[in-house]
Structures are given as C-alpha cells and as structure tokens.
N, CA, C and O atoms as a DFTB+ gen file, in Angstrom:
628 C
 N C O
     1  1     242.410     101.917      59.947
     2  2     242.012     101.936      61.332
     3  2     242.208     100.567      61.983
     4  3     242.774     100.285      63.039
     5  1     241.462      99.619      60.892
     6  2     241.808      98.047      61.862
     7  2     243.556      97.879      62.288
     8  3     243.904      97.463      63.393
     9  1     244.383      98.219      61.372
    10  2     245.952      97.590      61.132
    11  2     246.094      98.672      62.359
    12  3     247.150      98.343      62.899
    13  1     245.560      99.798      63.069
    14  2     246.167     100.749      64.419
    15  2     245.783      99.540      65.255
    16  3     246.650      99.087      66.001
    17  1     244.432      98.887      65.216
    18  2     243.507      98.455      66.516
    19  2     244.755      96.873      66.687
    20  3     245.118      96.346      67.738
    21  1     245.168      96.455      65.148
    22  2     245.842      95.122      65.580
    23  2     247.208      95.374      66.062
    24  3     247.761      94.463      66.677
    25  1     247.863      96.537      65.860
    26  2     248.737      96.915      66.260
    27  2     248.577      96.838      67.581
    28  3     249.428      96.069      68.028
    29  1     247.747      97.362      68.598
    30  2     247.109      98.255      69.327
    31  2     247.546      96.320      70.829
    32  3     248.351      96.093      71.732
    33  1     246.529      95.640      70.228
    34  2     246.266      94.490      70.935
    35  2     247.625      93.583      70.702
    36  3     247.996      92.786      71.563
    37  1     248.118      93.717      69.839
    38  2     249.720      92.821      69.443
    39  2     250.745      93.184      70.885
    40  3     251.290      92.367      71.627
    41  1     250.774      94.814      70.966
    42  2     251.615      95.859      72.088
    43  2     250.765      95.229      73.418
    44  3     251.563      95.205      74.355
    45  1     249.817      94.858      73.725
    46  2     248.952      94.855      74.873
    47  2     249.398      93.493      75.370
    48  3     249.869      93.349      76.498
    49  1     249.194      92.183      74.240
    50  2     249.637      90.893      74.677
    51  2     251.129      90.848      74.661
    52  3     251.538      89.991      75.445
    53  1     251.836      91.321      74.192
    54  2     253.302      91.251      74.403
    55  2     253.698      91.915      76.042
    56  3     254.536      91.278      76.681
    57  1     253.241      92.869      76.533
    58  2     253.051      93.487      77.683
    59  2     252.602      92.403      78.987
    60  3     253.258      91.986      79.941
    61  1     251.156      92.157      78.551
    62  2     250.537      91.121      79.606
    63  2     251.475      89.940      79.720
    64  3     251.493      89.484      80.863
    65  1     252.391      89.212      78.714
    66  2     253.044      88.108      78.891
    67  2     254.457      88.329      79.442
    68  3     255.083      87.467      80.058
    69  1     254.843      89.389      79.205
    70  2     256.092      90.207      80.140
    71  2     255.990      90.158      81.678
    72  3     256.715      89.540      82.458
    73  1     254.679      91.133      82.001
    74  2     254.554      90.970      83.571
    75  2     253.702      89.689      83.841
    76  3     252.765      89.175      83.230
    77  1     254.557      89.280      85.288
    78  2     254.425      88.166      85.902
    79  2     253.255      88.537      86.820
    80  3     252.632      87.548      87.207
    81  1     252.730      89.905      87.336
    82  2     251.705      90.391      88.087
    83  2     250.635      90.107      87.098
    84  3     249.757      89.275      87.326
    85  1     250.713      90.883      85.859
    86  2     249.408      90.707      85.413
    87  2     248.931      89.665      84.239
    88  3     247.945      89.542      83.513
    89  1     249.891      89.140      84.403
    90  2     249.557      87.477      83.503
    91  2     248.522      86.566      85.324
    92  3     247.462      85.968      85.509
    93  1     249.385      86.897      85.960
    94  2     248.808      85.930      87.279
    95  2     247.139      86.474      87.424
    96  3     246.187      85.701      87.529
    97  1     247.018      88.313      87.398
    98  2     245.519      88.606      87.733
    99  2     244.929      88.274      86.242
   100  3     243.722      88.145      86.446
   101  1     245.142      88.094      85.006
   102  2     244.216      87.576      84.091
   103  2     244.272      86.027      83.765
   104  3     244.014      85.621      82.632
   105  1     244.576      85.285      84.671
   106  2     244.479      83.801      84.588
   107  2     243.931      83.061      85.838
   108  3     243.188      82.082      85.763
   109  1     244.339      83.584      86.920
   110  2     244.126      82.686      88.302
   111  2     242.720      83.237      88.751
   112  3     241.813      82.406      88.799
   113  1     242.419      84.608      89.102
   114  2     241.138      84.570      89.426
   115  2     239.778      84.202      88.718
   116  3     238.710      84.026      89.305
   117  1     240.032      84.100      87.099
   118  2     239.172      83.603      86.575
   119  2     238.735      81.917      86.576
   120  3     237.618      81.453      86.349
   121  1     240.165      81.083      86.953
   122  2     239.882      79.831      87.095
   123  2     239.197      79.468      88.712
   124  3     238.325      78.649      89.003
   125  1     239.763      80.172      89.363
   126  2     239.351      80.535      90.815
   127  2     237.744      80.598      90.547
   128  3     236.998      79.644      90.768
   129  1     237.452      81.467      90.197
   130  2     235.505      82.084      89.980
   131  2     235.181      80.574      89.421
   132  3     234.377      79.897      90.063
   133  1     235.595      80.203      88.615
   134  2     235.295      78.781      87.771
   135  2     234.782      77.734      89.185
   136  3     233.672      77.605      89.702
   137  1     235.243      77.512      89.297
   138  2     235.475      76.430      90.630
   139  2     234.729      76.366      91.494
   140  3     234.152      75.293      91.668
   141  1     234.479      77.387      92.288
   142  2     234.027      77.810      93.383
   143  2     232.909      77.951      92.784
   144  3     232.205      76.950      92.919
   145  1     232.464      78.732      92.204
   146  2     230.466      78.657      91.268
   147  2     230.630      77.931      90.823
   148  3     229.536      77.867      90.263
   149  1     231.357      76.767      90.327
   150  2     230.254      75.783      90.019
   151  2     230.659      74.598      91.003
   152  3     230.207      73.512      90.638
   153  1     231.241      74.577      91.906
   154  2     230.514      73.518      92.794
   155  2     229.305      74.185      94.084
   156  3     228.269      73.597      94.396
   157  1     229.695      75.308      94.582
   158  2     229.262      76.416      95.641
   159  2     227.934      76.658      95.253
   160  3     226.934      76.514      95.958
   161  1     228.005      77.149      93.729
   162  2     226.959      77.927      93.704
   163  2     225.625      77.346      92.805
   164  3     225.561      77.223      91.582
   165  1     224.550      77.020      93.861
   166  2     223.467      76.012      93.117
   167  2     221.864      76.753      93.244
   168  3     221.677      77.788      93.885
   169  1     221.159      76.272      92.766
   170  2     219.961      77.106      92.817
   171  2     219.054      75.945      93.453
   172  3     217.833      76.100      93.478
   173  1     219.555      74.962      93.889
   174  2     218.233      73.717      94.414
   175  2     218.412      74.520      96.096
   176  3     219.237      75.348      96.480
   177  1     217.403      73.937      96.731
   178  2     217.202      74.463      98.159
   179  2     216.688      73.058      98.657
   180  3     216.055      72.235      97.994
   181  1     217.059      72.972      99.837
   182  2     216.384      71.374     100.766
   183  2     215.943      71.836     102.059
   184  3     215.988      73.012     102.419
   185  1     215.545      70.933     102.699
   186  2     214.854      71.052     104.136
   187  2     213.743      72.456     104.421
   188  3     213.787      73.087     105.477
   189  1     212.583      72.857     103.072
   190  2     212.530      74.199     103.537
   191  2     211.063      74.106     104.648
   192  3     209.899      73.775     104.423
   193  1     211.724      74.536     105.815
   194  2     210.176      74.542     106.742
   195  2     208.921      74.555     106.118
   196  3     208.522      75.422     105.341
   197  1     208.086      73.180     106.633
   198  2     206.488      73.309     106.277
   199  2     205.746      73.389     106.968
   200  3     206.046      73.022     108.104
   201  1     204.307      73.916     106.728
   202  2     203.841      73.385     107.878
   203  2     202.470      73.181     107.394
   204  3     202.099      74.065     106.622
   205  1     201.227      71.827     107.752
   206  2     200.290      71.824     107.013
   207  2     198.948      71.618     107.872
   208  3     198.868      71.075     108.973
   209  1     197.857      72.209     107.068
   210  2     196.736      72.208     107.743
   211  2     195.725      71.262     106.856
   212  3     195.578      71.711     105.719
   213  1     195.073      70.182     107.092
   214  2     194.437      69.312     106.730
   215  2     193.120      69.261     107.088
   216  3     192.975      68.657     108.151
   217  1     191.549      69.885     106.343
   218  2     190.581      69.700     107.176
   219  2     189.549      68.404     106.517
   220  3     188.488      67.981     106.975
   221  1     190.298      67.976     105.287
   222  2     190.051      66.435     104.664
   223  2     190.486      65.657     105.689
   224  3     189.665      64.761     105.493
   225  1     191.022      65.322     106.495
   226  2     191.754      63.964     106.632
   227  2     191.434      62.460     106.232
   228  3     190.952      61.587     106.953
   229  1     191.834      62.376     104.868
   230  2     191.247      61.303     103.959
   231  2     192.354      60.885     103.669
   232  3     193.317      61.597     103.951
   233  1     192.595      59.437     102.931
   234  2     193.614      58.387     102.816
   235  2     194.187      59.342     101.186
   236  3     195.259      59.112     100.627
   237  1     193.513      60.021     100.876
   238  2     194.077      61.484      99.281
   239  2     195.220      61.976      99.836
   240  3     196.407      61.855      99.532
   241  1     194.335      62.862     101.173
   242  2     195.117      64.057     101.365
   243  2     196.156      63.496     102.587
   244  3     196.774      64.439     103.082
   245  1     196.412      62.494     103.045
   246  2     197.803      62.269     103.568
   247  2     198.748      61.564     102.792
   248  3     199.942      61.486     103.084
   249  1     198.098      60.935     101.582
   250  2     199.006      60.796     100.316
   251  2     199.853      61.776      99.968
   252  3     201.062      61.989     100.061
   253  1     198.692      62.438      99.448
   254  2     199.805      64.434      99.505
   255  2     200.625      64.696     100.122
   256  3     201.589      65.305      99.658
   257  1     200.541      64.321     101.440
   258  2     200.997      64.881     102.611
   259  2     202.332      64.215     102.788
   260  3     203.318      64.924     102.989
   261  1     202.451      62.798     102.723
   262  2     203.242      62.436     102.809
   263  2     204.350      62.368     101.291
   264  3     205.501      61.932     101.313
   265  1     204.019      62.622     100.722
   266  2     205.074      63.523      99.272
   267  2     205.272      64.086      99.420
   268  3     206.339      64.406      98.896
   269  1     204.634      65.065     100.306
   270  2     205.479      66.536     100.565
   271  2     206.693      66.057     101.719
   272  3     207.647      66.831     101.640
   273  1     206.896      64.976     102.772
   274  2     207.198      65.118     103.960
   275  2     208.401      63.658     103.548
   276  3     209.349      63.559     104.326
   277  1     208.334      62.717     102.497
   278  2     209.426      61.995     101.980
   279  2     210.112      62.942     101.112
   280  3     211.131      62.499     100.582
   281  1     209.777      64.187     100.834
   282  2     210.448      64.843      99.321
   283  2     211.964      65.545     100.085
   284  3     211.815      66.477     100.876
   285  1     212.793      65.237      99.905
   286  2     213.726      66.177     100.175
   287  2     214.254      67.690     100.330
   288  3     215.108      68.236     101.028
   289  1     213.468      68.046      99.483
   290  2     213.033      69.457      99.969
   291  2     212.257      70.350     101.093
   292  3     212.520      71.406     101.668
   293  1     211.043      69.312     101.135
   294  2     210.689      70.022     102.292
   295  2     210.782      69.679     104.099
   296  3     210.986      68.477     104.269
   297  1     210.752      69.906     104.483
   298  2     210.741      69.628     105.957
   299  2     209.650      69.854     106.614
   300  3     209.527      71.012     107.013
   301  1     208.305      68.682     107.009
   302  2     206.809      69.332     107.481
   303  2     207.148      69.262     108.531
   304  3     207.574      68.162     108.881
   305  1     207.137      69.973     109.173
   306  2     207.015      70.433     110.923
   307  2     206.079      69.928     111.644
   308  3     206.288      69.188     112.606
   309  1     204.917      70.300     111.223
   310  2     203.759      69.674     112.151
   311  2     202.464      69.862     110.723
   312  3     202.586      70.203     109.546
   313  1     201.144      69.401     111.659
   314  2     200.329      69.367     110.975
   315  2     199.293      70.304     112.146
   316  3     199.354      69.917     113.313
   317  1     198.348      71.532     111.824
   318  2     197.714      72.244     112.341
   319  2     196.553      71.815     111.915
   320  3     196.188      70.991     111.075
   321  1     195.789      72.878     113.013
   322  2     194.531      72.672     113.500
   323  2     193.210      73.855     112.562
   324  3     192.024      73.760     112.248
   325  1     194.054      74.654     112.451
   326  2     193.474      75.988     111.911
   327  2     194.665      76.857     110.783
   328  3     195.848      76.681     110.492
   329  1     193.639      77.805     110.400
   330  2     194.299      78.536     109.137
   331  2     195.344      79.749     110.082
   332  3     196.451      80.185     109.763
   333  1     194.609      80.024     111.171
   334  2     195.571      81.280     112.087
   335  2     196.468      81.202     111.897
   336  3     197.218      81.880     111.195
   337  1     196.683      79.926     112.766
   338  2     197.911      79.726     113.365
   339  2     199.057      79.286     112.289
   340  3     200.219      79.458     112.657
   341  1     198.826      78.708     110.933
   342  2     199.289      78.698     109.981
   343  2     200.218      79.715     109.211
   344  3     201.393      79.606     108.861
   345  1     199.156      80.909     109.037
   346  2     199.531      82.545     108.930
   347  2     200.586      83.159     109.946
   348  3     201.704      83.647     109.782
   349  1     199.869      82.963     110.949
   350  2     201.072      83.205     112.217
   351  2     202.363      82.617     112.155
   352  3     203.409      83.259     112.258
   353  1     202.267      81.213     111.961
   354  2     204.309      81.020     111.221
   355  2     204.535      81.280     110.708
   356  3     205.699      81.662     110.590
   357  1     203.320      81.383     109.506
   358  2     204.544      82.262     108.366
   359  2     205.010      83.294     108.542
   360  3     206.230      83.426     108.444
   361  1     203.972      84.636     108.942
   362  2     204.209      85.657     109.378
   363  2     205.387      85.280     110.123
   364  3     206.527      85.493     109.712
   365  1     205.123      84.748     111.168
   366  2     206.911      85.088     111.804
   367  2     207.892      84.270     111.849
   368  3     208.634      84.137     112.822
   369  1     207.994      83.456     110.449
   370  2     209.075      83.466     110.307
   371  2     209.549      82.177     110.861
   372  3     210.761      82.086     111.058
   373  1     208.814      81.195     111.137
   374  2     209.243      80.129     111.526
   375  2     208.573      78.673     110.783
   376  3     208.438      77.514     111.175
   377  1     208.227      79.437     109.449
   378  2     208.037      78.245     108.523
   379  2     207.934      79.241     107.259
   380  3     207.950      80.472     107.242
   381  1     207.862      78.632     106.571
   382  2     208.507      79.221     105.076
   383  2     207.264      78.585     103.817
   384  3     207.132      79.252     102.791
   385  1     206.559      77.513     103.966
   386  2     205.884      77.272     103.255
   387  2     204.259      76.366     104.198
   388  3     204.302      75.434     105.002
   389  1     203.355      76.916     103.810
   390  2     201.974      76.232     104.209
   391  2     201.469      75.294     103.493
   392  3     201.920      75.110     102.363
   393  1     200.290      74.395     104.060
   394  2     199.789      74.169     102.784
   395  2     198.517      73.789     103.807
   396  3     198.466      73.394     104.972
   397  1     197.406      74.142     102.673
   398  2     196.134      74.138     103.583
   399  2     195.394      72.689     102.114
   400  3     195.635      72.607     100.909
   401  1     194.812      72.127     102.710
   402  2     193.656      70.932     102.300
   403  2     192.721      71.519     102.889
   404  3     192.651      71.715     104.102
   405  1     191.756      71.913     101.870
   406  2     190.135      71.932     102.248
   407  2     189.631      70.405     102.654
   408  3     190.273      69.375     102.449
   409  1     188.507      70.493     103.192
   410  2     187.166      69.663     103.378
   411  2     186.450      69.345     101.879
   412  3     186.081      70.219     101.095
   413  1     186.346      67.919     101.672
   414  2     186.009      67.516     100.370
   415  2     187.196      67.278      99.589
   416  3     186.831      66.600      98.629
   417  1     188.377      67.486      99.523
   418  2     189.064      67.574      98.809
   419  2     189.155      65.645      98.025
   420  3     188.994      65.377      96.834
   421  1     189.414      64.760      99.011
   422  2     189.179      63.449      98.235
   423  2     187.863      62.998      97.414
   424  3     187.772      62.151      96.526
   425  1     186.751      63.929      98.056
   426  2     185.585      63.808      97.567
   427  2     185.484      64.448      95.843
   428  3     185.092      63.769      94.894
   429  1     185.705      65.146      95.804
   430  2     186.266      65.995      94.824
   431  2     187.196      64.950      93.636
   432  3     186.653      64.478      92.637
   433  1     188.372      64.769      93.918
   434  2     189.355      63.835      93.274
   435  2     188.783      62.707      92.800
   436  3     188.894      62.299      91.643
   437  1     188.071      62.110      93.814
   438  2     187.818      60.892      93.228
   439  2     186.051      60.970      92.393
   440  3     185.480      59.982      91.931
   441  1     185.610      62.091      92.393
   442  2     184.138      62.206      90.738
   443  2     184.971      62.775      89.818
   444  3     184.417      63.105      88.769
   445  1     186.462      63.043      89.932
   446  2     187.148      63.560      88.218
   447  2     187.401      65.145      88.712
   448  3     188.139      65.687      87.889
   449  1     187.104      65.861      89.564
   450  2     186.801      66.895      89.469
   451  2     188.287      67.906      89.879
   452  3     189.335      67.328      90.168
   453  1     188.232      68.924      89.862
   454  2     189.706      69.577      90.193
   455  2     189.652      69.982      92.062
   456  3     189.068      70.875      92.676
   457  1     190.312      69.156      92.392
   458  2     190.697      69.340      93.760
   459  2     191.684      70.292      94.545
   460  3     192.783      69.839      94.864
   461  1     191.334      71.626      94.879
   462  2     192.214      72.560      94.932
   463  2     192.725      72.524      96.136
   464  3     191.956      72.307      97.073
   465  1     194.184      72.735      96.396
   466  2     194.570      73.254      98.088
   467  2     195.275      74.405      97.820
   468  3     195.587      74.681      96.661
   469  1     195.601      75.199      98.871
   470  2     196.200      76.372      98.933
   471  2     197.556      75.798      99.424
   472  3     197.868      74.784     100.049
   473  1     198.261      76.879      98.881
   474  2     199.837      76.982      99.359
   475  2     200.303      78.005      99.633
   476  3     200.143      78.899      98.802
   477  1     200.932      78.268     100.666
   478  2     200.742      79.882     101.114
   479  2     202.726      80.099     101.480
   480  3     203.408      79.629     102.391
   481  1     202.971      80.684     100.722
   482  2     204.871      81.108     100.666
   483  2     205.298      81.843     100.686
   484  3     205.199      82.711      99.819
   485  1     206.302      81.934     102.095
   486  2     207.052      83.319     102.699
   487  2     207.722      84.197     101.801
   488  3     208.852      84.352     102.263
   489  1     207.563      84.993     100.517
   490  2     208.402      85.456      99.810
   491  2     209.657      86.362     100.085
   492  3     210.224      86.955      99.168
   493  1     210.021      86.431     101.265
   494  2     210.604      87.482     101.870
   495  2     211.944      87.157     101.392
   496  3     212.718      88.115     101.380
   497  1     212.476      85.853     100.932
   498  2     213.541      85.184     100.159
   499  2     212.918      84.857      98.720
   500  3     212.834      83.640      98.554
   501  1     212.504      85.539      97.744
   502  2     212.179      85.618      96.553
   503  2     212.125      84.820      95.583
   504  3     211.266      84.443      94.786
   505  1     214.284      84.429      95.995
   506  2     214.893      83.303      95.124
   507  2     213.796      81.643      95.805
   508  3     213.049      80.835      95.253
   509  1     214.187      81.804      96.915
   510  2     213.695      80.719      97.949
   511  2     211.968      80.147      97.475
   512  3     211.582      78.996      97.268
   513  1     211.416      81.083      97.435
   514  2     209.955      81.114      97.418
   515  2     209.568      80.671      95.939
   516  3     208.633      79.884      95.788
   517  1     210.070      81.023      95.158
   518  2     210.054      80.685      93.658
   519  2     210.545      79.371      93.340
   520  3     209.815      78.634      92.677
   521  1     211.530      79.023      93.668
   522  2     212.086      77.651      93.739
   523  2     211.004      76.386      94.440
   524  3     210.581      75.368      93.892
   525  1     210.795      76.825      95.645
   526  2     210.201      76.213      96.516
   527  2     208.477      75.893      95.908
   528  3     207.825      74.871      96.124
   529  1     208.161      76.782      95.328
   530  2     206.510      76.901      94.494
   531  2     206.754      76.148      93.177
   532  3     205.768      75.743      92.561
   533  1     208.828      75.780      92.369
   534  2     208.801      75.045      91.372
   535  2     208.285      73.762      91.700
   536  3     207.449      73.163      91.023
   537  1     208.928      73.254      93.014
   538  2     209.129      72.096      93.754
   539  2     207.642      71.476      94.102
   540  3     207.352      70.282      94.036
   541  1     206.664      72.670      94.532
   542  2     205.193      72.035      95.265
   543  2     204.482      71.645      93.781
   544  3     203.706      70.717      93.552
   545  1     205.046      72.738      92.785
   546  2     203.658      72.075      91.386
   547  2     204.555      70.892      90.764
   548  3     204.236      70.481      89.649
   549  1     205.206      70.556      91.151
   550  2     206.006      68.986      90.297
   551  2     205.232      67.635      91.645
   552  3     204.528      66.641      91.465
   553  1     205.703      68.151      92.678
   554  2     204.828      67.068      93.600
   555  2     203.142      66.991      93.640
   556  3     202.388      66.087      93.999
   557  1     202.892      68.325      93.116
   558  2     201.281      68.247      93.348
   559  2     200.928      67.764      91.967
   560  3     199.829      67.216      91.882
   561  1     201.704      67.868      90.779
   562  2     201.496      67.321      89.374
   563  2     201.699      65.377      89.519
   564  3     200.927      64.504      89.122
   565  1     202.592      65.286      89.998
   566  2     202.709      63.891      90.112
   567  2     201.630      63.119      90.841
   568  3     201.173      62.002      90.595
   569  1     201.304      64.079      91.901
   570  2     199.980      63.269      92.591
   571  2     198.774      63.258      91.679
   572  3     198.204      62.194      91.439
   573  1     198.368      64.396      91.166
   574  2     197.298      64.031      90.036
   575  2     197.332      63.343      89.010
   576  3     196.383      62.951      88.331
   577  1     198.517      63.164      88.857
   578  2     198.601      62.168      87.195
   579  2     198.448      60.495      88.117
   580  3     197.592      59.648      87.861
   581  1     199.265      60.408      88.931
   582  2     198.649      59.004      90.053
   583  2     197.383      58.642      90.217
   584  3     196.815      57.579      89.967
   585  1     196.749      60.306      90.962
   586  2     195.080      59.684      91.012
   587  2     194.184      59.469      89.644
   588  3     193.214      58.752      89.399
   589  1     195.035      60.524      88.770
   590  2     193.859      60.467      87.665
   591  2     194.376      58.752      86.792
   592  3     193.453      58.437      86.041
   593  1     195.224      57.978      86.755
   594  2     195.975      56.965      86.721
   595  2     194.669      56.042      87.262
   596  3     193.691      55.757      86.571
   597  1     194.877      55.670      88.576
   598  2     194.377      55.162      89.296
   599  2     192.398      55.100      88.994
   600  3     191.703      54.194      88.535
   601  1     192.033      56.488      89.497
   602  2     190.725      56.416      88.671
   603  2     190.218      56.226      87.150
   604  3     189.067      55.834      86.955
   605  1     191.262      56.563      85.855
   606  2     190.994      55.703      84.875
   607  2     190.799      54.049      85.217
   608  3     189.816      53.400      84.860
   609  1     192.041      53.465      86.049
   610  2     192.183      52.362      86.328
   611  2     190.372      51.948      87.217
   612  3     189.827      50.845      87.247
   613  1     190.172      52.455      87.449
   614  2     188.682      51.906      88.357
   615  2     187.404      52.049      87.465
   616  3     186.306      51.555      87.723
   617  1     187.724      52.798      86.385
   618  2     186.271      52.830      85.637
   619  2     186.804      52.107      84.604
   620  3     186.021      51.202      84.312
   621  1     187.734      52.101      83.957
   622  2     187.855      50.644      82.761
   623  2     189.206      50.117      83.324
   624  3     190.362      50.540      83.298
   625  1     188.816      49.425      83.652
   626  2     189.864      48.156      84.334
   627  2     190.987      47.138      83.073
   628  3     191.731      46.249      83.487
C-alpha cells in the first residue's frame, strides 16, 4: 500500500513542477500570507478611549491616573463627575474603557490594605476588551508593587 501512496505523490510532484500555473498557486500565495500577517497582523491595540471617575482625589489616585493617561494604550478623555454619566459612554459607544476610584481609596493603600477600583469595559469588541483588561492589570500591578515599595520603605527605612 505505502510503495501505491509513494508512487501516488512521486506522479503529483512531477505534475506540480511541469505546470507553471500551479507551481506559481503553491508558492506565491503562501509567501504572500507570510508577509502581510506578520507585519499587518498584531494583537497590541493603542489609543483605546478612557474615561475616569475619581471620588478620592488624592496624590494615589492621580498617580494611577496618570499611568493610565502616559501609557500608550490608553487615551483618557476626560475625568467625570459621576458613575451615570460614565455608563452612558460606555453604553454609547464613545469610550471603550472606565475606570471608577472610590472615596478612601489612598486611605486604604497607605494602612497596607487592598485598595479596590472598578473598571468597567465595552466588550462589544471582545478581542479589544480582553486585551485592553491585559493592559489595565499590568498598570494597576505596577502601581501596587510601587506603593507597597514605597510603604515598606516608610516603616523600615
């Protein structure tokens, strides 16, 4: 059975190297696909609309704030007043990622304690939203290893 199958593929490549049509479709579009995905096709995302609501406004939480707004990825739009109106961009569509700071939040950080904010993400782009939530826990990880850094640094010097 194998000596039919090598037979089989011997007749097939002698064929493919004959025609000049189909030597060209099993060589060029595959180097073609090559090329084009891998410079074209990337999975990082930049500039993705933010928008943030701050009801700390403490020298913490514009630390945060401003990591999110030097990071290349995101783009903060503005800074709000309320949670509504927050919901309301996202809902329609004219910001893509939130981020809400509670009240206390530096208060919190600086006795050791876990300082939570919300992040609220348009999933309606799946790929986008997933990526974008890799991006907020690497910036929000770096800020805690800083403060918790920093506050080791203040209780043993």
């Amino acid at each position: 059975m194998f000596g039919r199958l090598k037979q089989m593929l011997i007749k097939e490549f002698i064929q493919v190297f004959r025609d000049k049509r189909t030597r060209f479709i099993l060589i060029v579009p595959p180097i073609v696909q090559m090329l084009v995905f891998g410079y074209a096709a990337t999975f990082e995302i930049h500039h993705v609309t933010t928008v943030v609501v701050d009801f700390d406004h403490s020298q913490q939480s514009r630390e945060l704030i401003s990591r999110f707004t030097s990071s290349p990825y995101f783009d903060v739009q503005g800074q709000l007043t309320n949670s509504g109106k927050l919901r309301d961009l996202i809902d329609g569509g004219q910001a893509t990622v939130g981020i809400e700071i509670d009240a206390g939040f530096a208060q919190k950080l600086l006795s050791g304690q876990t300082a939570p904010m919300q992040v609220i993400v348009d999933a309606t782009n799946s790929n986008t939203a997933l990526i974008a939530s890799g991006y907020i826990s690497q910036i929000a990880l770096g800020f805690a290893q800083d403060m918790q850094k920093e506050r080791i640094g203040r209780i043993a010097p």
